[in-house]
Tab-separated table of C-alpha atoms and ligand atoms in Angstrom:
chain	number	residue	atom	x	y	z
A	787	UNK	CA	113.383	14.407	47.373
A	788	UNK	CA	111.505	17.144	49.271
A	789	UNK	CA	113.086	18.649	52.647
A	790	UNK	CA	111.306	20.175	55.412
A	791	UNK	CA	111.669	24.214	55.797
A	792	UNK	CA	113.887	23.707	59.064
A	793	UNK	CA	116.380	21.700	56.714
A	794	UNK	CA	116.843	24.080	54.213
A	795	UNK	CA	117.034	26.700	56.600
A	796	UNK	CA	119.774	24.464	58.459
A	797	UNK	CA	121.478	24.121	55.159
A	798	UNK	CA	121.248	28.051	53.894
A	799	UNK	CA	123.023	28.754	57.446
A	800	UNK	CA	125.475	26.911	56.708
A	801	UNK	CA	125.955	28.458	53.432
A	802	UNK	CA	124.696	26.219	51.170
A	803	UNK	CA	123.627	27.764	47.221
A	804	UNK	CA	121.075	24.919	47.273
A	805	UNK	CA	119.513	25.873	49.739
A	806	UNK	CA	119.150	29.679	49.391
A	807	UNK	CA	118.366	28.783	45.532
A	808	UNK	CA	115.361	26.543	47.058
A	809	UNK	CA	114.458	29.453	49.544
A	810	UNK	CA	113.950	31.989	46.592
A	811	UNK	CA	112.418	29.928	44.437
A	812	UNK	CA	109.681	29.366	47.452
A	813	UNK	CA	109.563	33.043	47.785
A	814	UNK	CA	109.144	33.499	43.997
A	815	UNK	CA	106.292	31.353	44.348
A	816	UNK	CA	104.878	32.765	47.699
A	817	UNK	CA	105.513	29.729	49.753
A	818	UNK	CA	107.143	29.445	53.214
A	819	UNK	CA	106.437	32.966	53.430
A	820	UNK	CA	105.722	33.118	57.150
A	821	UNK	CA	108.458	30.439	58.373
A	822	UNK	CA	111.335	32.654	56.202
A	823	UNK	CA	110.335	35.883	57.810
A	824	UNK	CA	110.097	34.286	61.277
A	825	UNK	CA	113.587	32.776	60.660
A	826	UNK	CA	115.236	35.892	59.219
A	827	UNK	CA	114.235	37.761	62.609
A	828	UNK	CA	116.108	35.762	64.649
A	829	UNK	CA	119.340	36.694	62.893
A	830	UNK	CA	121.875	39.349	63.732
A	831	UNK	CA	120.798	42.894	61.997
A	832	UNK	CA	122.641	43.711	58.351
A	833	UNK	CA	125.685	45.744	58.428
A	834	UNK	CA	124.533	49.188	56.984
A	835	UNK	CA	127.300	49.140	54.467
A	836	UNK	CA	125.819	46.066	52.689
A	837	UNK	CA	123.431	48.119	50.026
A	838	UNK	CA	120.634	47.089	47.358
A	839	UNK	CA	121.258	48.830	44.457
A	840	UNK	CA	118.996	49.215	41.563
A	841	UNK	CA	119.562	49.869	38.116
A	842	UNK	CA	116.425	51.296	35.848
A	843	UNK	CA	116.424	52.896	32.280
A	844	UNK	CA	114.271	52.248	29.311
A	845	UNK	CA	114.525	48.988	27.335
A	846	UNK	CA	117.793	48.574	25.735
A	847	UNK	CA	119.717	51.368	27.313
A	848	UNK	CA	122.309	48.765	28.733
A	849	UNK	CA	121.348	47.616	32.409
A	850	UNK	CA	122.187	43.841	32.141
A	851	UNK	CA	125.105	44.599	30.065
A	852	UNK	CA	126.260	46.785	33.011
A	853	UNK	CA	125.110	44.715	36.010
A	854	UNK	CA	127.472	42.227	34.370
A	855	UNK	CA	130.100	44.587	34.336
A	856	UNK	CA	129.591	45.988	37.547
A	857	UNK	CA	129.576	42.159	39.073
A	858	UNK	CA	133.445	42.150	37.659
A	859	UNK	CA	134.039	45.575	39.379
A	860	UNK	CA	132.822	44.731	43.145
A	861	UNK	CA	134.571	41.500	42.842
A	862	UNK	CA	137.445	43.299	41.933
A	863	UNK	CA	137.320	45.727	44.641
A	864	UNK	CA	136.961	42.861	47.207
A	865	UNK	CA	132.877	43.091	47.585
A	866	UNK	CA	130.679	39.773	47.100
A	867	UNK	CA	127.544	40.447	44.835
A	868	UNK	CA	124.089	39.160	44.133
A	869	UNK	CA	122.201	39.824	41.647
A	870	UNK	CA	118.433	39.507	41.146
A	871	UNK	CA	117.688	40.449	37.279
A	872	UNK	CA	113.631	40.971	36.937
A	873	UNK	CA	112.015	41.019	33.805
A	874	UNK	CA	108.604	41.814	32.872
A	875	UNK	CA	105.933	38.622	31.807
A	876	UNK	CA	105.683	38.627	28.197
A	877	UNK	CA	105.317	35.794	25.321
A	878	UNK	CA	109.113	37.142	25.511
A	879	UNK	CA	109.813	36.023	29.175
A	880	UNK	CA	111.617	33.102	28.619
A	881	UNK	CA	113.818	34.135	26.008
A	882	UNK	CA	113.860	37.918	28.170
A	883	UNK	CA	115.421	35.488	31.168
A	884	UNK	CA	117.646	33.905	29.086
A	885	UNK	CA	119.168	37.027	27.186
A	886	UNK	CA	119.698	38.894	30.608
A	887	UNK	CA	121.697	35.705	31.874
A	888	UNK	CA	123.735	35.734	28.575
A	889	UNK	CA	124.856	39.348	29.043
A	890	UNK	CA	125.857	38.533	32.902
A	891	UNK	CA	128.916	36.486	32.684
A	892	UNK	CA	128.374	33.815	35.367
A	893	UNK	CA	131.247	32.453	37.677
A	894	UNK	CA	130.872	29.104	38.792
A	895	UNK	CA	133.768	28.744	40.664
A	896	UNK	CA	133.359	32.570	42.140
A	897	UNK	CA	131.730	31.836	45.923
A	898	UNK	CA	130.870	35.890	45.736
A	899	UNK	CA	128.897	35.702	42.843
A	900	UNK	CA	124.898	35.023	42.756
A	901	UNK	CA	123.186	36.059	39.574
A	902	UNK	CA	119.629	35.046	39.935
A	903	UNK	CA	116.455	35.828	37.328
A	904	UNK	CA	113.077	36.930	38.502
A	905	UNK	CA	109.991	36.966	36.625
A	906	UNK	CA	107.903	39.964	37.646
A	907	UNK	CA	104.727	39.976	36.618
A	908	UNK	CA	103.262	43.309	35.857
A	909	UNK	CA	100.585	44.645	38.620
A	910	UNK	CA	101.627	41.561	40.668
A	911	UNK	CA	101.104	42.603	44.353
A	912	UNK	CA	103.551	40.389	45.819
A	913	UNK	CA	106.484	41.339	44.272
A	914	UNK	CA	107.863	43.807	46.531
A	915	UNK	CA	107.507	41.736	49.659
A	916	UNK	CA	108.652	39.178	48.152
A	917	UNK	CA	111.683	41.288	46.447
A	918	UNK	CA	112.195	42.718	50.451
A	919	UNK	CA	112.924	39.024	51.734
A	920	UNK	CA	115.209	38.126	48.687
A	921	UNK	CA	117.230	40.465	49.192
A	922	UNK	CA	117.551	39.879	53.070
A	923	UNK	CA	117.954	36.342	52.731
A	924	UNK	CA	121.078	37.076	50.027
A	925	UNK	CA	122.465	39.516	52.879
A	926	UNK	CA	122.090	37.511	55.339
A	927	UNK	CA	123.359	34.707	53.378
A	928	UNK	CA	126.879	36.817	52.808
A	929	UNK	CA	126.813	38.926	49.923
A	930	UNK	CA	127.697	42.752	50.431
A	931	UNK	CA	126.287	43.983	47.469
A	932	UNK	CA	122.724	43.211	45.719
A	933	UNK	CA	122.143	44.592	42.542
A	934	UNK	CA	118.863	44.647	40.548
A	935	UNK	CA	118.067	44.774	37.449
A	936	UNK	CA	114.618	46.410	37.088
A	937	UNK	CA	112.019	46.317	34.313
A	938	UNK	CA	112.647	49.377	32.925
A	939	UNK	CA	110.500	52.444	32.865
A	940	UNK	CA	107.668	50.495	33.268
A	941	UNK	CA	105.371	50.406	36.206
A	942	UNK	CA	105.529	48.247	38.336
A	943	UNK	CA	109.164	49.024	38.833
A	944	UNK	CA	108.209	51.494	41.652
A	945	UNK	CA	108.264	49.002	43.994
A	946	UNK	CA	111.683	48.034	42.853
A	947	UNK	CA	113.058	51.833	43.033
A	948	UNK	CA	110.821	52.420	46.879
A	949	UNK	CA	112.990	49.194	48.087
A	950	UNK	CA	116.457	49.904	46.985
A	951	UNK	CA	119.177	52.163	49.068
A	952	UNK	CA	120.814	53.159	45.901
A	953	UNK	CA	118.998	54.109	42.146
A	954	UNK	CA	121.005	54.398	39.296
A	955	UNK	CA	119.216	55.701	36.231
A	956	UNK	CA	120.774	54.954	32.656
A	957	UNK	CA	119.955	57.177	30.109
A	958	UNK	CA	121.664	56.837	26.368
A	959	UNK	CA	122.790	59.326	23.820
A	960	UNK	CA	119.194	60.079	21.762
A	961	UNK	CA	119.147	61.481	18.699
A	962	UNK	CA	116.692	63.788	18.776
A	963	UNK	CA	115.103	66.322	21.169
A	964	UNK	CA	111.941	63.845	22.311
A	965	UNK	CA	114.308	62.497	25.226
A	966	UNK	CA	111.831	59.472	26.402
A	967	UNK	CA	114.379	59.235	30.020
A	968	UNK	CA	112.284	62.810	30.435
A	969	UNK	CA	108.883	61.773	30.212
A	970	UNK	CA	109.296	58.643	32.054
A	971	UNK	CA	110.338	61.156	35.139
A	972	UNK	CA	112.680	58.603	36.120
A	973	UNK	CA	115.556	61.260	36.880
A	974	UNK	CA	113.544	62.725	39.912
A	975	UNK	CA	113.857	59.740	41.951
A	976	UNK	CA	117.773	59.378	40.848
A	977	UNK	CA	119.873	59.044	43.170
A	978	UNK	CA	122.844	59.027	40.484
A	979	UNK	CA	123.011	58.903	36.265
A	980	UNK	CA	124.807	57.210	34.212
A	981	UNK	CA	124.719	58.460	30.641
A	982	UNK	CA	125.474	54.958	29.349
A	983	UNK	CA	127.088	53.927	25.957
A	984	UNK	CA	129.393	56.825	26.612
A	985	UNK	CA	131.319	55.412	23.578
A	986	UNK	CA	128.430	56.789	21.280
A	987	UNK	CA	128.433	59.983	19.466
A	988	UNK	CA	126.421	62.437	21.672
A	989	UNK	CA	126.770	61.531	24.913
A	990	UNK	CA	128.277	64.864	25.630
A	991	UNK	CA	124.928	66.823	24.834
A	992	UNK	CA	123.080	63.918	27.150
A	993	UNK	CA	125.334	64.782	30.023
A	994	UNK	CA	124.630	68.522	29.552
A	995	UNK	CA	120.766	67.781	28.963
A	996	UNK	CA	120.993	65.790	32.314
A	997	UNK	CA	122.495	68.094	34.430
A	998	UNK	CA	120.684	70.909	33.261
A	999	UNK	CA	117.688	69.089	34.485
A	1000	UNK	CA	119.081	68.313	37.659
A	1001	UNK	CA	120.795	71.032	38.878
A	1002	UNK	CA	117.980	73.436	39.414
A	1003	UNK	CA	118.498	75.780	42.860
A	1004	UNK	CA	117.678	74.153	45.909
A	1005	UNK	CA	117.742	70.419	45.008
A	1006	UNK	CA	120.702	68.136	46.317
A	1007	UNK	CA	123.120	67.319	43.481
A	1008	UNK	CA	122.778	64.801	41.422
A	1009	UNK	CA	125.989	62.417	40.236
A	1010	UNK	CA	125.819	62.445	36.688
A	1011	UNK	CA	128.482	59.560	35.545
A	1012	UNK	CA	129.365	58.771	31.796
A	1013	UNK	CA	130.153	55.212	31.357
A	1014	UNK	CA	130.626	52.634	28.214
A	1015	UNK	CA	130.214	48.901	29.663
A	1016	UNK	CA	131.736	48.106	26.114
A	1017	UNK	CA	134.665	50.415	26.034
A	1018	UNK	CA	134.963	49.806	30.114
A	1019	UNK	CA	135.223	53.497	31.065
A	1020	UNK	CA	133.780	54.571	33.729
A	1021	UNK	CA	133.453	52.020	36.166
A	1022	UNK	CA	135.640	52.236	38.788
A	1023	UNK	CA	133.882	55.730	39.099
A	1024	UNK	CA	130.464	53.670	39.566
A	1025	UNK	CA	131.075	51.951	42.174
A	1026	UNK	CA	133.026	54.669	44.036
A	1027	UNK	CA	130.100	57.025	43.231
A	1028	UNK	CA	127.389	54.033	44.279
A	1029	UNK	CA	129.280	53.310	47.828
A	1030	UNK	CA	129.794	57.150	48.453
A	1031	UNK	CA	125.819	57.414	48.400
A	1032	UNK	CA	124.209	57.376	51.901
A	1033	UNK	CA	123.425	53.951	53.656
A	1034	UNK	CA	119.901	53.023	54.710
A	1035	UNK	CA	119.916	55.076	57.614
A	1036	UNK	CA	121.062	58.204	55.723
A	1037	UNK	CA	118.208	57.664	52.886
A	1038	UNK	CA	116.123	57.316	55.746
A	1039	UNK	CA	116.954	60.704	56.628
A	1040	UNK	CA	116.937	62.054	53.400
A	1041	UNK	CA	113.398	60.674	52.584
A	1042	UNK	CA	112.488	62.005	55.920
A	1043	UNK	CA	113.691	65.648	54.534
A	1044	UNK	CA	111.829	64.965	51.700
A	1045	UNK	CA	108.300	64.524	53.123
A	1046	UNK	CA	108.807	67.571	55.581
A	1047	UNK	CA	109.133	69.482	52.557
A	1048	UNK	CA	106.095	68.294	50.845
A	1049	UNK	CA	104.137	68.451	54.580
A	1050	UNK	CA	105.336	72.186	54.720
A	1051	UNK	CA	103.821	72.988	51.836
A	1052	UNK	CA	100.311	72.144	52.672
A	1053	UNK	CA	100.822	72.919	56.542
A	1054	UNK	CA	102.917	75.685	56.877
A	1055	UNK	CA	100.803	77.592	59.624
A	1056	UNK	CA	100.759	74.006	61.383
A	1057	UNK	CA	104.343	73.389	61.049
A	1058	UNK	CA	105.246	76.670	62.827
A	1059	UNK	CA	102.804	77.040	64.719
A	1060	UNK	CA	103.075	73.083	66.298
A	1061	UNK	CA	106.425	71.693	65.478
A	1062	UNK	CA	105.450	69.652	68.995
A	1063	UNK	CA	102.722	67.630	66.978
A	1064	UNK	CA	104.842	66.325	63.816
A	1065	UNK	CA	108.202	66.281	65.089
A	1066	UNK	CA	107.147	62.855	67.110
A	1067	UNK	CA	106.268	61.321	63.846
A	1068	UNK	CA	109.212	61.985	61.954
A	1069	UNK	CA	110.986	60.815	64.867
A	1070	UNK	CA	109.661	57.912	64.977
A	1071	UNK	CA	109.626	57.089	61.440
A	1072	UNK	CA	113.376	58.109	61.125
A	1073	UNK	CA	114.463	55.263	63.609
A	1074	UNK	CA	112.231	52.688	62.246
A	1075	UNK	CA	109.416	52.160	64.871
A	1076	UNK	CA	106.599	53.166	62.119
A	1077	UNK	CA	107.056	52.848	58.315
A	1078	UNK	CA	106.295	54.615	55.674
A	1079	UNK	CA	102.535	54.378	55.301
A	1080	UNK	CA	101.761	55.090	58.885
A	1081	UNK	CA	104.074	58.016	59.046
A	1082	UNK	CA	102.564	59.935	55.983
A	1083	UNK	CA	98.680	58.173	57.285
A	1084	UNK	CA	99.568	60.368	60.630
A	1085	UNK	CA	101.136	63.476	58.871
A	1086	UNK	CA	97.922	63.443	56.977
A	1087	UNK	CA	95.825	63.064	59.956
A	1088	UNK	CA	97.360	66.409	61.806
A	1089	UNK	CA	94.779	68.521	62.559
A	1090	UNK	CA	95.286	71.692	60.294
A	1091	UNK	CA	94.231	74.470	62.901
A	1092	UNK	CA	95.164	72.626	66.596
A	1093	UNK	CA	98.063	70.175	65.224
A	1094	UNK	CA	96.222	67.238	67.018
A	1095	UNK	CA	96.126	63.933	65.335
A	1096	UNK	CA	92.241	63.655	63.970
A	1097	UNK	CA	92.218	60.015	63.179
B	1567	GTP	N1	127.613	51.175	22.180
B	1567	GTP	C1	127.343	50.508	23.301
B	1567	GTP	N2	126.402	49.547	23.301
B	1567	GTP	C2	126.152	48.896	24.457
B	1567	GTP	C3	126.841	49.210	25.654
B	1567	GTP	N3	126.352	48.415	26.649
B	1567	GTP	C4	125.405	47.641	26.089
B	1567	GTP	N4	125.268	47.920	24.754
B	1567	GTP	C5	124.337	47.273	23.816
B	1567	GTP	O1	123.018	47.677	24.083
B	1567	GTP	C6	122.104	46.623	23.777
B	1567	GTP	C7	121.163	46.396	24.938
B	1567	GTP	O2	121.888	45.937	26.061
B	1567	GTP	P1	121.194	45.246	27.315
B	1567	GTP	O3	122.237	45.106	28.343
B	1567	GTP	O4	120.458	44.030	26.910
B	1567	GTP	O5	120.134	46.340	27.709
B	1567	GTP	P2	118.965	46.222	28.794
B	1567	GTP	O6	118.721	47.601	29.284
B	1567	GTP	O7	119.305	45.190	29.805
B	1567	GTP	O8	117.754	45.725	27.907
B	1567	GTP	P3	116.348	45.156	28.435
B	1567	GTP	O9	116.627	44.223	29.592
B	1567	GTP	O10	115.809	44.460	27.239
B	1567	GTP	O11	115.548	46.349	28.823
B	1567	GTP	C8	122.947	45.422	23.449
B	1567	GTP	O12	122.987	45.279	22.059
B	1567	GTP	C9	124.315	45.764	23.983
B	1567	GTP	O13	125.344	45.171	23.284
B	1567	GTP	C10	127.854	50.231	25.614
B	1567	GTP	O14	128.513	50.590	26.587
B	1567	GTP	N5	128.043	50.853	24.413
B	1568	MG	MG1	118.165	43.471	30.445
């Protein structure tokens, strides 16, 4: 039996699983688009302390084991979690869904617990927007926390990492000097490590390797956690260290930071000279009236010599 959109929707405010379950799976498959985003605006705004919090690393480093864990740990700690678990399309997918669901003990009779799997095709367009109203609708639907589980150091998980408030990076103990987490320049966008499988020999040199990388002069420190989801160490110190990290608003700021100091170093005459011409745009971008792409569209457009906008 098929429902209209207005009955689900009547259902999933009344907090029915059914009914957000039928509401992502449109979503996943790009229907309703319109009618969920017109819905969602007419609810109340998200408190800023409910966070989406990714976790990335290379294949086999330990994220679903960990989500899994982590699930335990908000519960715990009093916090109601959703997860979505993506997974890259390969001949593998359906035994890729099936093997992150196996690692993330599900609770049937937990109300605060969502676990949800994701195919994400690779180079799909959609997938962020489409990621972006998930993860509103399981806010808005009553879960604190949303976790993701990304695809790994792949691309395509950019869009996953641009989207979250919080990145954790896993890295493992490596034998070895050829540390792949290095190449994959995944640690620059960290927001805090975990050298995972903590229990294995070396993950004392990975700690030192990690925070040798990150502490250089200048840049804002870096969390570096060591944690064993099979020896449970660690945990607690997760999710302290994940809820310590700035909400939206303060990543808003922080990104904001962040392109000033790439701006300044391709306008620094400008940005003296003209603070008047920028500042508006950072303002602006800072309290949400013009996103991302418009803000850095108009930075570019400053006029280098008069500080006017050009275009
Ligand atoms: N020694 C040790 N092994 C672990 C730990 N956590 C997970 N593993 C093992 O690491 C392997 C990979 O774990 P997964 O959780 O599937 O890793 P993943 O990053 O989700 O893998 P993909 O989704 O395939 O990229 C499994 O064999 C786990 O049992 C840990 O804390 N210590
Ligand atoms: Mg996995």
């Amino acid at each position: 039996m098929s429902m209209t959109f207005a009955e689900v929707w009547e259902r999933f405010l009344r907090r029915d699983r059914r009914a957000l379950a039928r509401l992502l799976t449109w979503i996943a498959r790009g229907e309703q688009i319109a009618n969920i985003q017109a819905a969602l605006r007419g609810l109340p705004a998200i408190p800023d302390q409910n966070r989406v919090i990714a976790f990335t690393g290379s294949g086999g480093v330990g994220k679903s084991t960990l989500v899994g864990k982590m699930i335990a740990n908000f519960r715990h700690a009093g916090e109601s979690v959703a997860v979505l678990a993506c997974d890259p399309e390969s001949p593998l997918t359906g035994g890729a869904l099936l093997g992150d669901r196996l690692r993330m003990p599900n609770y049937p009779d937990d109300d605060g617990v969502y676990v949800r799997s994701l195919a994400t095709p690779s180079g799909h367009e959609a997938v962020p927007d489409q990621l972006d109203l998930m993860v509103q609708l399981l806010h808005q639907f009553g879960f604190h926390q949303v976790l993701i589980e990304t695809v790994g150091a792949g691309q395509g998980d950019t869009a996953v990492r641009q989207r979250a408030d919080v990145l954790v990076v896993l890295v493992q103990p490596e034998a070895g000097d050829d540390v792949q987490w290095e190449k994959a320049g995944l640690l620059e966008v960290a927001d805090l490590v975990v050298v995972h499988k903590a229990d294995l020999p070396g993950a004392d040199r990975t700690e030192a390797q990690v925070k040798a990388l990150l502490n250089l002069p200048g840049c804002r420190p870096i969390p570096v956690l060591r944690v064993s989801s099979s020896k449970n160490i660690g945990l607690d110190e997760l999710r302290q260290g994940i809820l310590a990290q700035p909400s939206r608003r303060g990543i808003r700021l922080r990104n904001a930071n962040t392109l000033l100091r790439l701006a300044q170093a391709a306008w620094v005459d400008l940005l003296h000279a003209h603070p008047e011409t920028w500042k508006p745009i950072l303002e602006q971008w800072q309290s949400g009236r013009i996103n991302d792409d418009e803000a850095a569209r108009q930075m570019l457009s400053l006029d280098k010599s008069t500080g006017s906008i050009t275009s």
